[in-house]
Every structure is written in C-alpha cells, then in structure tokens.
C-alpha cells in the first residue's frame, strides 16, 4: 500500500512540477575491451537505472541517477607466464555487481516540440558490493575454482570514482543517453589502471 501511494505521489509531483522520472536499461563497455585487451580491465556490463530530470527554466537541469549493474570481466589476471596448462586465457572470468550513483547536471541545447537534446556531466560513485571468479589465482601461481577459496590478486576496489560527460535526448516518452566515464583512481589495489567506459542508455519517461 505504501509503495502504491509513493508511486502515485511521485507521478502527481512529476506532472505538477517541471521534471519527469525515467527507468530503463543501459549497456556499458570499458575502453580496454574496445581496444581488444585481455585483462581484468576489459569488461562489459548491463545496468538497470532510474533517474529524475528536473529543469530550472528552459535550459538548465539536474539529473540524479542510480543504477544496479553486472560487469563481466574478460579475465582475472594479466601474467601469461602464470597460466596453468589446460586453462585457456578466455576461460578466466569474473563478475562484479555494482551500485552506481550519478548526481549529474545538464543544459538543453535544443528544445523542440515533443523532444529536446542536451549535454550532461557530473561525478559517479561505483560501489562494488559483490564479486565472483571462475578461476582464482593463489599465492603459488596456480589456479583454483574450489568453493571457499578466496585468495585472488585482482579484486576490484570496493569504491570507485569517475566523471561522466555525455549527451541526453528526450523524444516523446523515450529518454536516450550516451556518455563516457573518465575514471578517477585505479580500478584494483594491485595494478595501476584507469580504463574509461562508454555507456548507452534507453529509458521510458513517466
């Protein structure tokens, strides 16, 4: 009941105010994967997101956004000399579950009838709340995928930071965004690497 009241209240506020909500899906791909690298930094992902666009006047707006994503890393370590016979490089995988927070701001360049186009920018905080590995690198350089074996050299940092730059278009009931995240700080504790990330999102406005 409370959830229903909350949704109705948000919908009425949106209609009365100068803003609207959107929910949708997004695909993301690291710059390392785009270059064809074979490392933990080469990853792709799928995200469910929700955002709220509130305009101030006819051009400026804020766009706070939250998302839950799954990232699939191409492999979990870089040292080819440590591979065991029989384990193929492409078979090593890790999956990260990510909560993303993006307090973006923007400016509409074009305001047409039933559509608009603008630029957005702002910081991003990613919280890596779970990560699993198909093969895990032990201290002696061998691999294991046994349950309970938790030794891994390339776990991601729990908190990661970035800065987004992109474009946003509202076309009737559809919200489309394309942005690039510049990573601030390293992705893991072991290796110094700051891969960027291309993200394309499509959502439904209400």
Tab-separated table of C-alpha atoms in Angstrom:
chain	number	residue	atom	x	y	z
A	1	UNK	CA	0.000	0.000	0.000
A	2	UNK	CA	2.768	2.444	0.932
A	3	UNK	CA	4.581	1.645	-2.314
A	4	UNK	CA	1.423	2.347	-4.348
A	5	UNK	CA	0.871	5.645	-2.534
A	6	UNK	CA	4.508	6.560	-3.115
A	7	UNK	CA	4.342	5.851	-6.847
A	8	UNK	CA	1.090	7.815	-7.219
A	9	UNK	CA	2.556	10.705	-5.225
A	10	UNK	CA	5.725	10.790	-7.332
A	11	UNK	CA	3.681	10.689	-10.536
A	12	UNK	CA	1.486	13.584	-9.419
A	13	UNK	CA	4.529	15.591	-8.319
A	14	UNK	CA	6.131	14.986	-11.705
A	15	UNK	CA	3.033	16.192	-13.535
A	16	UNK	CA	2.765	19.269	-11.339
A	17	UNK	CA	6.465	20.109	-11.388
A	18	UNK	CA	8.999	20.831	-14.084
A	19	UNK	CA	10.503	17.372	-14.302
A	20	UNK	CA	9.981	13.687	-15.019
A	21	UNK	CA	11.237	10.253	-13.987
A	22	UNK	CA	12.690	7.619	-16.299
A	23	UNK	CA	13.586	3.955	-15.818
A	24	UNK	CA	15.426	1.767	-18.272
A	25	UNK	CA	18.423	-0.326	-19.228
A	26	UNK	CA	21.961	0.575	-20.205
A	27	UNK	CA	24.919	-1.204	-21.760
A	28	UNK	CA	28.491	-0.354	-20.827
A	29	UNK	CA	31.876	-1.255	-22.272
A	30	UNK	CA	35.320	-0.360	-20.973
A	31	UNK	CA	37.896	1.332	-23.180
A	32	UNK	CA	40.136	-1.707	-22.610
A	33	UNK	CA	37.515	-4.010	-24.130
A	34	UNK	CA	37.006	-1.609	-27.037
A	35	UNK	CA	40.755	-1.881	-27.729
A	36	UNK	CA	40.617	-5.690	-27.574
A	37	UNK	CA	42.717	-6.090	-24.419
A	38	UNK	CA	42.746	-9.404	-22.499
A	39	UNK	CA	42.811	-8.196	-18.887
A	40	UNK	CA	40.508	-7.681	-15.905
A	41	UNK	CA	40.132	-4.091	-17.118
A	42	UNK	CA	38.399	-5.321	-20.281
A	43	UNK	CA	34.760	-5.629	-19.265
A	44	UNK	CA	31.220	-5.159	-20.495
A	45	UNK	CA	28.069	-4.783	-18.466
A	46	UNK	CA	24.297	-4.397	-18.303
A	47	UNK	CA	22.558	-1.966	-15.960
A	48	UNK	CA	19.053	-1.187	-14.703
A	49	UNK	CA	18.736	2.518	-13.887
A	50	UNK	CA	16.319	5.182	-12.698
A	51	UNK	CA	16.767	8.939	-12.984
A	52	UNK	CA	14.855	12.152	-12.465
A	53	UNK	CA	15.271	15.202	-14.687
A	54	UNK	CA	14.237	18.481	-13.091
A	55	UNK	CA	14.536	21.642	-15.145
A	56	UNK	CA	15.319	25.136	-13.911
A	57	UNK	CA	13.984	27.478	-16.521
A	58	UNK	CA	14.069	26.365	-20.144
A	59	UNK	CA	17.625	25.005	-20.360
A	60	UNK	CA	19.386	24.052	-17.107
A	61	UNK	CA	18.503	20.804	-15.323
A	62	UNK	CA	19.695	18.302	-12.725
A	63	UNK	CA	19.681	14.571	-13.398
A	64	UNK	CA	20.292	12.465	-10.271
A	65	UNK	CA	20.553	8.796	-11.251
A	66	UNK	CA	21.009	5.426	-9.562
A	67	UNK	CA	21.773	2.091	-11.181
A	68	UNK	CA	22.433	-1.586	-10.447
A	69	UNK	CA	24.845	-3.211	-12.894
A	70	UNK	CA	26.543	-6.512	-13.620
A	71	UNK	CA	30.032	-6.392	-15.170
A	72	UNK	CA	31.605	-9.392	-16.918
A	73	UNK	CA	35.410	-9.149	-16.932
A	74	UNK	CA	37.271	-10.883	-19.723
A	75	UNK	CA	39.734	-12.470	-17.312
A	76	UNK	CA	41.027	-12.020	-13.807
A	77	UNK	CA	44.793	-11.622	-14.121
A	78	UNK	CA	47.464	-10.402	-16.503
A	79	UNK	CA	50.562	-12.584	-16.096
A	80	UNK	CA	50.577	-15.065	-19.013
A	81	UNK	CA	53.531	-16.945	-17.501
A	82	UNK	CA	51.361	-17.944	-14.521
A	83	UNK	CA	48.754	-19.772	-16.619
A	84	UNK	CA	48.495	-23.495	-15.988
A	85	UNK	CA	48.433	-25.940	-18.906
A	86	UNK	CA	44.861	-26.728	-19.872
A	87	UNK	CA	43.399	-23.412	-18.677
A	88	UNK	CA	42.657	-21.123	-21.576
A	89	UNK	CA	43.008	-17.383	-21.097
A	90	UNK	CA	39.492	-16.706	-22.357
A	91	UNK	CA	38.038	-19.139	-19.810
A	92	UNK	CA	39.025	-16.945	-16.874
A	93	UNK	CA	36.110	-14.732	-15.921
A	94	UNK	CA	34.976	-12.591	-13.045
A	95	UNK	CA	31.613	-10.930	-12.417
A	96	UNK	CA	31.122	-7.742	-10.403
A	97	UNK	CA	27.829	-6.445	-9.004
A	98	UNK	CA	27.825	-2.653	-8.890
A	99	UNK	CA	25.651	0.075	-7.374
A	100	UNK	CA	26.171	3.383	-9.209
A	101	UNK	CA	25.269	6.892	-8.066
A	102	UNK	CA	25.440	9.815	-10.543
A	103	UNK	CA	24.418	13.353	-9.464
A	104	UNK	CA	24.548	14.847	-12.965
A	105	UNK	CA	23.774	18.370	-14.142
A	106	UNK	CA	22.987	19.419	-17.691
A	107	UNK	CA	22.000	22.023	-20.242
A	108	UNK	CA	19.436	21.566	-23.036
A	109	UNK	CA	20.887	22.828	-26.305
A	110	UNK	CA	17.727	22.239	-28.319
A	111	UNK	CA	14.122	22.372	-27.096
A	112	UNK	CA	11.808	21.168	-29.837
A	113	UNK	CA	8.160	20.191	-29.901
A	114	UNK	CA	7.998	16.885	-28.047
A	115	UNK	CA	11.760	16.461	-27.846
A	116	UNK	CA	14.959	18.045	-26.554
A	117	UNK	CA	18.697	17.469	-26.722
A	118	UNK	CA	21.238	18.425	-24.083
A	119	UNK	CA	24.655	17.810	-22.608
A	120	UNK	CA	25.204	16.258	-19.159
A	121	UNK	CA	28.170	15.959	-16.839
A	122	UNK	CA	28.889	15.045	-13.248
A	123	UNK	CA	30.699	12.682	-10.865
A	124	UNK	CA	29.986	8.991	-10.402
A	125	UNK	CA	30.497	6.706	-7.428
A	126	UNK	CA	30.526	2.943	-8.028
A	127	UNK	CA	30.176	0.600	-5.050
A	128	UNK	CA	31.332	-2.940	-5.844
A	129	UNK	CA	29.175	-4.906	-3.407
A	130	UNK	CA	29.897	-8.410	-4.774
A	131	UNK	CA	32.480	-10.077	-6.990
A	132	UNK	CA	32.920	-13.717	-8.020
A	133	UNK	CA	35.608	-15.514	-10.029
A	134	UNK	CA	35.577	-18.630	-12.164
A	135	UNK	CA	39.286	-19.177	-11.565
A	136	UNK	CA	41.193	-17.668	-8.657
A	137	UNK	CA	44.924	-17.028	-8.521
A	138	UNK	CA	46.588	-18.471	-5.404
A	139	UNK	CA	49.874	-17.334	-3.862
A	140	UNK	CA	51.852	-20.118	-5.533
A	141	UNK	CA	50.696	-19.045	-9.006
A	142	UNK	CA	48.251	-21.901	-9.534
A	143	UNK	CA	44.528	-21.613	-10.086
A	144	UNK	CA	41.506	-22.947	-8.270
A	145	UNK	CA	37.756	-22.664	-8.534
A	146	UNK	CA	37.072	-24.633	-5.358
A	147	UNK	CA	34.303	-23.325	-3.056
A	148	UNK	CA	35.640	-21.306	-0.148
A	149	UNK	CA	38.950	-20.441	-1.831
A	150	UNK	CA	39.088	-16.660	-1.508
A	151	UNK	CA	42.682	-15.792	-2.455
A	152	UNK	CA	42.624	-13.541	-5.509
A	153	UNK	CA	45.146	-10.967	-6.682
A	154	UNK	CA	42.919	-8.691	-8.727
A	155	UNK	CA	39.764	-7.957	-6.731
A	156	UNK	CA	38.310	-4.580	-7.605
A	157	UNK	CA	38.345	-1.694	-5.159
A	158	UNK	CA	35.079	-1.521	-3.248
A	159	UNK	CA	34.577	2.169	-4.032
A	160	UNK	CA	35.493	3.610	-7.438
A	161	UNK	CA	35.142	7.158	-8.724
A	162	UNK	CA	34.681	8.647	-12.152
A	163	UNK	CA	33.478	11.701	-14.068
A	164	UNK	CA	30.820	11.483	-16.807
A	165	UNK	CA	30.476	13.578	-19.950
A	166	UNK	CA	27.705	12.896	-22.443
A	167	UNK	CA	24.517	13.812	-24.285
A	168	UNK	CA	20.880	13.220	-23.355
A	169	UNK	CA	17.807	13.264	-25.593
A	170	UNK	CA	14.130	13.117	-24.599
A	171	UNK	CA	11.970	12.064	-27.519
A	172	UNK	CA	8.297	11.810	-26.571
A	173	UNK	CA	8.243	9.063	-23.889
A	174	UNK	CA	11.783	7.822	-24.543
A	175	UNK	CA	14.999	9.027	-22.864
A	176	UNK	CA	18.271	8.151	-24.612
A	177	UNK	CA	21.735	8.865	-23.253
A	178	UNK	CA	25.310	8.363	-24.451
A	179	UNK	CA	28.141	9.184	-22.093
A	180	UNK	CA	31.785	8.428	-21.407
A	181	UNK	CA	33.158	7.956	-17.899
A	182	UNK	CA	36.670	9.157	-17.130
A	183	UNK	CA	37.908	7.015	-14.264
A	184	UNK	CA	39.398	8.803	-11.258
A	185	UNK	CA	41.704	6.470	-9.348
A	186	UNK	CA	42.805	2.900	-10.036
A	187	UNK	CA	40.345	0.067	-10.567
A	188	UNK	CA	42.162	-2.517	-8.428
A	189	UNK	CA	44.528	-2.491	-5.470
A	190	UNK	CA	47.291	-4.336	-7.331
A	191	UNK	CA	47.545	-2.776	-10.792
A	192	UNK	CA	47.575	0.894	-11.736
A	193	UNK	CA	44.932	1.200	-14.431
A	194	UNK	CA	42.189	3.747	-15.176
A	195	UNK	CA	40.055	2.446	-18.069
A	196	UNK	CA	37.329	4.722	-19.367
A	197	UNK	CA	33.814	3.460	-20.003
A	198	UNK	CA	31.313	4.026	-22.808
A	199	UNK	CA	27.673	3.794	-21.689
A	200	UNK	CA	24.495	3.844	-23.801
A	201	UNK	CA	21.121	4.013	-22.033
A	202	UNK	CA	17.468	3.839	-23.084
A	203	UNK	CA	14.639	4.573	-20.686
A	204	UNK	CA	10.892	5.194	-20.507
A	205	UNK	CA	9.711	8.552	-19.173
A	206	UNK	CA	6.644	8.936	-16.984
